[in-house]
CSV table of C-alpha atoms and ligand atoms in Angstrom, one decimal:
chain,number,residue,atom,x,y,z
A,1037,UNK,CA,7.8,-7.5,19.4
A,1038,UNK,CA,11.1,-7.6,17.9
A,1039,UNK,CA,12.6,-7.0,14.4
A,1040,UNK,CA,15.6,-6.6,12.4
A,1041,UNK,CA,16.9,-4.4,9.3
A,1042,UNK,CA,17.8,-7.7,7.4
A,1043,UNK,CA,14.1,-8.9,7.6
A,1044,UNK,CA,12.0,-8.6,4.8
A,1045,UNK,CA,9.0,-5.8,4.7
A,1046,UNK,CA,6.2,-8.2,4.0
A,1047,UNK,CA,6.1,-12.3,4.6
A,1048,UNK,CA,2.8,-13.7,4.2
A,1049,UNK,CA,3.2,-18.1,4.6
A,1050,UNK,CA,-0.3,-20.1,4.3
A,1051,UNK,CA,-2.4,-16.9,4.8
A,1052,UNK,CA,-6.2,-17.4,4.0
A,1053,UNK,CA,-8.9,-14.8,4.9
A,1054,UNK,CA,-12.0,-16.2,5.0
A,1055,UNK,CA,-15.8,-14.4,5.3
A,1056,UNK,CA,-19.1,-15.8,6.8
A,1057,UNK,CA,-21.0,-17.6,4.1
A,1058,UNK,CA,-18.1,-19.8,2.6
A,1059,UNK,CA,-15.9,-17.1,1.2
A,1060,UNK,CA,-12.2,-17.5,0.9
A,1061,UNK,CA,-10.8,-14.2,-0.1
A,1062,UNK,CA,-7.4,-15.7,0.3
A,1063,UNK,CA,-6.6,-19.0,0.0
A,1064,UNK,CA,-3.2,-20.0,1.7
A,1065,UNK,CA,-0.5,-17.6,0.2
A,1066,UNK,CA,2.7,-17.6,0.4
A,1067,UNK,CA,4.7,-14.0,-0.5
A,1068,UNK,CA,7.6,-12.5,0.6
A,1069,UNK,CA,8.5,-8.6,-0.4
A,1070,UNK,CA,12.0,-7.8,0.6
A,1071,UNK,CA,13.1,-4.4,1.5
A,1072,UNK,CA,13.6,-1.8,-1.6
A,1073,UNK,CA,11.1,-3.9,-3.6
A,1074,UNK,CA,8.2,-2.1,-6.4
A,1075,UNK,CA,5.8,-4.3,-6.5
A,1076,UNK,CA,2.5,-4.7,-8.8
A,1077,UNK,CA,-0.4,-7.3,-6.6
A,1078,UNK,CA,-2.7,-6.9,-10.0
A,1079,UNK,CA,-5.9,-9.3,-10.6
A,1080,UNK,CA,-9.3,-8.8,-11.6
A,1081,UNK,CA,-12.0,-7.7,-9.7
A,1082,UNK,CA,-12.9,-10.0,-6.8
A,1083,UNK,CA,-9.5,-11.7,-6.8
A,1084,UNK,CA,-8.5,-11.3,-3.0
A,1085,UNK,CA,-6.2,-7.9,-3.6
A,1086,UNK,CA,-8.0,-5.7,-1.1
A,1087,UNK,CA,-8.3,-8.7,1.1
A,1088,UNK,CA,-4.6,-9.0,0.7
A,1089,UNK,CA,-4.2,-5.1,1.2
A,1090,UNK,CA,-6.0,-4.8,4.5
A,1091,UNK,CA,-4.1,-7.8,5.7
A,1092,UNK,CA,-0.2,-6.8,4.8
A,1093,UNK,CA,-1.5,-3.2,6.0
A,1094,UNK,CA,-2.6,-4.5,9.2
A,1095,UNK,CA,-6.1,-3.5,9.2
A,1096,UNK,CA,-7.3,-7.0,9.5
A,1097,UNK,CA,-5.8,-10.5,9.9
A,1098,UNK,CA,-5.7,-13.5,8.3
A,1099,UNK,CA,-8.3,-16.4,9.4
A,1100,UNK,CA,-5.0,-18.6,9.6
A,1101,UNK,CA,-1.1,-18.7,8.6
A,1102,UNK,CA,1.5,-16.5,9.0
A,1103,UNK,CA,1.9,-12.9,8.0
A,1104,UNK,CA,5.1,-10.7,9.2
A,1105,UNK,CA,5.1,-7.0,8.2
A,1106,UNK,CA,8.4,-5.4,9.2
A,1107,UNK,CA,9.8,-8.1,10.7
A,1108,UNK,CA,6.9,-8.3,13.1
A,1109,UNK,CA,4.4,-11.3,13.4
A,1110,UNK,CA,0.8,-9.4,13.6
A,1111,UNK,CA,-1.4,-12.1,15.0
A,1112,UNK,CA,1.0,-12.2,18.1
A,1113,UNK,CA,0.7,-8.6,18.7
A,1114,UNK,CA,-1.8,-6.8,21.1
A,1115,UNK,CA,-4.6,-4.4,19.6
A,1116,UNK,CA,-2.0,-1.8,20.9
A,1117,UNK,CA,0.4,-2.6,18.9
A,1118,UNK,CA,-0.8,-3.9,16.0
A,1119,UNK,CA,-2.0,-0.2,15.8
A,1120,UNK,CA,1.2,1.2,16.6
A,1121,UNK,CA,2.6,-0.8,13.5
A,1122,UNK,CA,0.5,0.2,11.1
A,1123,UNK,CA,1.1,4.0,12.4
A,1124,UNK,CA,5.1,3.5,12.5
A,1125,UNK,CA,6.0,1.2,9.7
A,1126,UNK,CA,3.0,1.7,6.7
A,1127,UNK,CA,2.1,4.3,4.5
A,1128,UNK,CA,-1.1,3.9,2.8
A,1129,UNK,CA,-2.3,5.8,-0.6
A,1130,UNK,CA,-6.2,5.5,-1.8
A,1131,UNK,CA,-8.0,5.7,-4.9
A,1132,UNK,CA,-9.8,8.4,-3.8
A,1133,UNK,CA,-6.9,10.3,-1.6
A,1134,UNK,CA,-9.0,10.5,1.7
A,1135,UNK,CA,-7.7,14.2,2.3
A,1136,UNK,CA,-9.4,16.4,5.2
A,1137,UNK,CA,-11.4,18.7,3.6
A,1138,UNK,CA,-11.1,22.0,5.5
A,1139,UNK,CA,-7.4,21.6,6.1
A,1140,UNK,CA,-4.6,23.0,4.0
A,1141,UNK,CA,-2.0,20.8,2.2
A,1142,UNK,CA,0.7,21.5,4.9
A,1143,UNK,CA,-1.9,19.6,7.9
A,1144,UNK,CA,-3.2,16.9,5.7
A,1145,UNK,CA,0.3,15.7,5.6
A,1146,UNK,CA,1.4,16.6,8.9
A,1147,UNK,CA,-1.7,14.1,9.9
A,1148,UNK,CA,1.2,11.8,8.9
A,1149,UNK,CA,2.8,11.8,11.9
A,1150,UNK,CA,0.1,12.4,14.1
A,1151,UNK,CA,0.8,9.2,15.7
A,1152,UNK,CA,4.4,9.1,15.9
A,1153,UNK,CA,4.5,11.3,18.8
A,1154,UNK,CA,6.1,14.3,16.8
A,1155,UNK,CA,5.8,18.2,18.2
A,1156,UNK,CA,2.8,20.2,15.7
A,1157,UNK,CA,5.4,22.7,14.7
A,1158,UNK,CA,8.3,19.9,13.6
A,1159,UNK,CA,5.3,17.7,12.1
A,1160,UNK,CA,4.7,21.0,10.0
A,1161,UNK,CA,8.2,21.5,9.2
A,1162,UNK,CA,8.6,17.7,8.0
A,1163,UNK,CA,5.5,18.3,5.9
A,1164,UNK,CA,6.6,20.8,3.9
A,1165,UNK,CA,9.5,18.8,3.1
A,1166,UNK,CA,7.5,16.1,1.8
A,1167,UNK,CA,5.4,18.4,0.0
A,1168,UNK,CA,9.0,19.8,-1.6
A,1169,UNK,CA,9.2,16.2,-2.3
A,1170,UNK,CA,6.2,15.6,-4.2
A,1171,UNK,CA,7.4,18.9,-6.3
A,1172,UNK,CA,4.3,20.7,-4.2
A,1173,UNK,CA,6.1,23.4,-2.4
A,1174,UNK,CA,4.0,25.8,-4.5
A,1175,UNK,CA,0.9,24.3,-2.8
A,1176,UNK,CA,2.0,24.4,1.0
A,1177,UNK,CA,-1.5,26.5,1.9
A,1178,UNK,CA,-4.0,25.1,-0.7
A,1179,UNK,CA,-7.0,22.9,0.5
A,1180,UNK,CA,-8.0,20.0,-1.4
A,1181,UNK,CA,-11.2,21.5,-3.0
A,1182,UNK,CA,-8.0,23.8,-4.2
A,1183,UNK,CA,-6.3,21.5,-6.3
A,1184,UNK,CA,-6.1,19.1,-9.1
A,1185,UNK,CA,-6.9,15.2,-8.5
A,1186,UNK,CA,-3.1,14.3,-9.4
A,1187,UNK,CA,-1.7,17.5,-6.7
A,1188,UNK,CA,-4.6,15.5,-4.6
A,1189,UNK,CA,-3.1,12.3,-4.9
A,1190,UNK,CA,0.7,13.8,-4.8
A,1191,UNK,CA,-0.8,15.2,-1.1
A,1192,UNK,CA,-1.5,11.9,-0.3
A,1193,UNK,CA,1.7,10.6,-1.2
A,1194,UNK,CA,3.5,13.1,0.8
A,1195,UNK,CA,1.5,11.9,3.6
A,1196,UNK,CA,2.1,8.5,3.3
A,1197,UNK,CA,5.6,8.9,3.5
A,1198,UNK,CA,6.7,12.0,5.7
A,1199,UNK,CA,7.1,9.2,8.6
A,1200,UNK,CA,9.8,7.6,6.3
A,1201,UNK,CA,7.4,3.7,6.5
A,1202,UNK,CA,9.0,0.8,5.8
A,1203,UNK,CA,6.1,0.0,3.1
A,1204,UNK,CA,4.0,2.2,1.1
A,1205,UNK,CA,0.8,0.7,0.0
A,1206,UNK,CA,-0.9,2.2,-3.0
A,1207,UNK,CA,-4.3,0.8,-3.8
A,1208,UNK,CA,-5.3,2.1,-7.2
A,1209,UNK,CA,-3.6,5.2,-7.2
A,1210,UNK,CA,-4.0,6.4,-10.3
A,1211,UNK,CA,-7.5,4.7,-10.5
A,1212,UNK,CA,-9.5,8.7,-10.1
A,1213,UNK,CA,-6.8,10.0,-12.0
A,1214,UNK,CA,-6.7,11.2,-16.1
A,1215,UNK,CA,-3.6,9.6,-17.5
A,1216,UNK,CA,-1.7,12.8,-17.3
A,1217,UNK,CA,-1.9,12.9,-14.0
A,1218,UNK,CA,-1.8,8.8,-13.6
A,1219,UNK,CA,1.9,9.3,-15.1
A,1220,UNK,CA,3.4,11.6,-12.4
A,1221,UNK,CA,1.8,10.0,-9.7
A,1222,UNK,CA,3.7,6.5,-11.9
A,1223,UNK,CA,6.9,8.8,-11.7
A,1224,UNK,CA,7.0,9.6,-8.3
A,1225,UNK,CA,6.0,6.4,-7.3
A,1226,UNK,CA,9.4,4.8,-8.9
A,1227,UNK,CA,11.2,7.9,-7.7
A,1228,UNK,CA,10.4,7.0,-4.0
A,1229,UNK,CA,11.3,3.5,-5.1
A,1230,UNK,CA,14.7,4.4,-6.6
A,1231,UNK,CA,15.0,6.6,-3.1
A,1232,UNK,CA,14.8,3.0,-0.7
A,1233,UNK,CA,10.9,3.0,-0.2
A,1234,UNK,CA,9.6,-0.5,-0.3
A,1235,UNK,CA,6.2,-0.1,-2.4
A,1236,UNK,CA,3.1,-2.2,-3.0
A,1237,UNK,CA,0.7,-0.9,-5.9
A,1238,UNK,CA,-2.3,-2.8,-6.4
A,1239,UNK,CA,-4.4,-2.4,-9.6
A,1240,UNK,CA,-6.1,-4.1,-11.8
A,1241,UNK,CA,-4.6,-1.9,-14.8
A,1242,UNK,CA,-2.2,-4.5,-17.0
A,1243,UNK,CA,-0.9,-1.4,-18.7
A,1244,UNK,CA,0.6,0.1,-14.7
A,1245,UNK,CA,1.7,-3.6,-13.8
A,1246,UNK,CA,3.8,-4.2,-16.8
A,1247,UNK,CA,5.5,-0.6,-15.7
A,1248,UNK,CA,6.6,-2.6,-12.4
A,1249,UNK,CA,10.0,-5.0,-12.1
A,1250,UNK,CA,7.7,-7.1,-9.8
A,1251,UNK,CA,4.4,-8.7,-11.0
A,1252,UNK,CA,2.3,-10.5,-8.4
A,1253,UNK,CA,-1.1,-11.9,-9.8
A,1254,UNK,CA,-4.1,-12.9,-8.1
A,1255,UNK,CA,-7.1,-14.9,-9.5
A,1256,UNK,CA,-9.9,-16.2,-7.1
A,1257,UNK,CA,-7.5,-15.7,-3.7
A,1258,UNK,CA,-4.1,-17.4,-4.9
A,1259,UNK,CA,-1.4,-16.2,-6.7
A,1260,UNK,CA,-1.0,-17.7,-9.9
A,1261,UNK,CA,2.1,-15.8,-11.3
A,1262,UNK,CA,5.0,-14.0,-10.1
A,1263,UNK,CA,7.3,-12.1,-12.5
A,1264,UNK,CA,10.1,-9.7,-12.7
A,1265,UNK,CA,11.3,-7.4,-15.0
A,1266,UNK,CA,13.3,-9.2,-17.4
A,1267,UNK,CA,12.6,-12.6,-16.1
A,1268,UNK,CA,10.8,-15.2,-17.6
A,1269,UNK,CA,7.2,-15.4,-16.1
A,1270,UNK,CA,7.2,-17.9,-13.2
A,1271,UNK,CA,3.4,-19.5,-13.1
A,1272,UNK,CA,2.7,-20.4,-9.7
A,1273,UNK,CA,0.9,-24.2,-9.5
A,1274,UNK,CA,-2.7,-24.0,-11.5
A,1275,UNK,CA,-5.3,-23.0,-8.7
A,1276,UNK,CA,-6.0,-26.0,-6.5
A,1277,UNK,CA,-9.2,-27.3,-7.4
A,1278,UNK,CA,-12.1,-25.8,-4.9
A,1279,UNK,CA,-15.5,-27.0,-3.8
A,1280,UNK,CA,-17.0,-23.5,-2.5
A,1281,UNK,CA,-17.4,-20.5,-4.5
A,1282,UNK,CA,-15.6,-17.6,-4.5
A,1283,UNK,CA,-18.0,-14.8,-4.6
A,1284,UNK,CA,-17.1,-11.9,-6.2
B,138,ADP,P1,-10.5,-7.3,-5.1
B,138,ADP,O1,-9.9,-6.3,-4.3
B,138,ADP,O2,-9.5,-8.1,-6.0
B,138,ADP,O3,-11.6,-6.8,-6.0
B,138,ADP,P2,-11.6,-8.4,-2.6
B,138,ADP,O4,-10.4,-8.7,-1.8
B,138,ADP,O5,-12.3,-7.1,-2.4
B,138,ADP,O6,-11.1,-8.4,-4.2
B,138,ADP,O7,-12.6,-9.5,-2.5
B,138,ADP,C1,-12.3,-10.9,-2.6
B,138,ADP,C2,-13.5,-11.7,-2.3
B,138,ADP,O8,-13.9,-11.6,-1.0
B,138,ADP,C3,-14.7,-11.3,-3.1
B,138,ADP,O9,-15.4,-12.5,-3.4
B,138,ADP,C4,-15.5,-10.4,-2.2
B,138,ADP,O10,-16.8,-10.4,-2.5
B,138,ADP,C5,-15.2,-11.1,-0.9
B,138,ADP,N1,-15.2,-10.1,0.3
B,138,ADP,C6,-14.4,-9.1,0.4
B,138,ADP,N2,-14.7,-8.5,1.6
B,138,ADP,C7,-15.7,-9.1,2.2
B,138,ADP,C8,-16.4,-9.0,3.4
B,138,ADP,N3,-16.1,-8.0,4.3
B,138,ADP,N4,-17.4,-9.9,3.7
B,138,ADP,C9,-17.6,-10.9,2.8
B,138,ADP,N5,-17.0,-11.1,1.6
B,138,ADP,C10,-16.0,-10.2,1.3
């Protein structure tokens, strides 16, 4: 494995992820997020953007093509250390938070850095420091049943990034949220950005993608736009014409 700071955080060339029974979630794409990027991968249902999700997170590979995360190639690494990226390198916040139940807010973010090899009491430490972060220090000793869906989610966010990850990937996070809520979990998410934290948000809400200076858009497993903030809109080629079904 090797990797530099110049590389960028995600480079995905030809990657198609195909499923028994004729199903081409993605369909050879090409993407490259460079380091300090906020981008929106937005499409409608059935487009390919949890496909795309699990494969830039490293919790599947493509069926062919390349795809780099952090400067490493995953289909040349071992099971080992495919893991061991994910672990070191990605931060990952769900829909629907995936906290620990009977565990305080302090240990579901020190669960963070279970992995990383850190000491229980500095994992603690670091915790609370991300919870600061999250503006959650008043909420060090709740459990989740204890708080609000956006303190939830703001948890969760703290999680993802008390091991400092190259990439943070938010899949619908503000998708269980009331739009209250939604916002400051929005607000933190560009305040982590303006802080150097390269971030992926997929959604299928227009209204959250439009709020991003980077617009990736996926219909049936290709991207057929990519825009930025103040840029004109840059249509990809029209879909190449298929012979199989998508599915959806
Ligand atoms: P989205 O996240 O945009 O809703 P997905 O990536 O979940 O889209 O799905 C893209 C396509 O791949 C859909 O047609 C879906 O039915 C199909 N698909 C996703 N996961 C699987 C799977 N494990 N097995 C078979 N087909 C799948």
């Amino acid at each position: 494995m090797s990797a530099t700071a110049t590389d960028p955080v995600v480079e995905l060339r030809g990657a198609t992820r195909s499923y028994p029974g004729g199903v081409h979630a993605l369909r050879g794409v090409d993407l490259t997020v460079e380091r300090g990027e906020l981008v929106a991968i937005v499409g409608p249902s059935g487009s390919g953007k949890s496909t795309l999700l699990n494969v830039i997170g490293t919790l599947d590979k493509p069926t062919s093509g390349t795809v780099r995360v952090a400067g490493y190639d995953v289909s040349a690494l071992s099971d080992a250390q495919f893991s061991a990226l994910r672990a070191r390198h990605i931060g990952f916040v769900f829909q629907h938070f995936h906290l620990a139940a009977g565990r305080d807010a302090v240990d579901n973010v020190a669960d963070g850095l279970l992995y990383a090899g850190v000491p229980l009491k500095e994992r603690r430490a670091r915790a609370r420091v991300a919870l600061e972060r999250v503006r959650l220090g008043h909420r060090l000793d709740h459990r989740p049943n204890e708080l609000s869906g956006g303190e939830k989610q703001r948890v969760a966010i703290a999680r993802a990034v008390v091991g400092d990850p190259a990439l943070l990937l938010a899949d619908e996070p503000t998708g269980a949220l009331d739009t209250a809520a939604g916002e400051i979990v929005m607000a933190l998410i560009h305040e982590l950005n303006a802080a150097g934290t390269t971030i992926c948000v997929i959604t299928h809400d227009t209204e959250i993608a439009e709020s991003l200076p980077r617009r990736v858009r996926f219909r049936d497993g290709e991207i057929v736009s990519d825009s930025r903030a103040g840029a004109k809109v840059c249509p990809r080629p029209g879909p190449r014409p298929r012979t199989e079904g998508v599915g959806s």
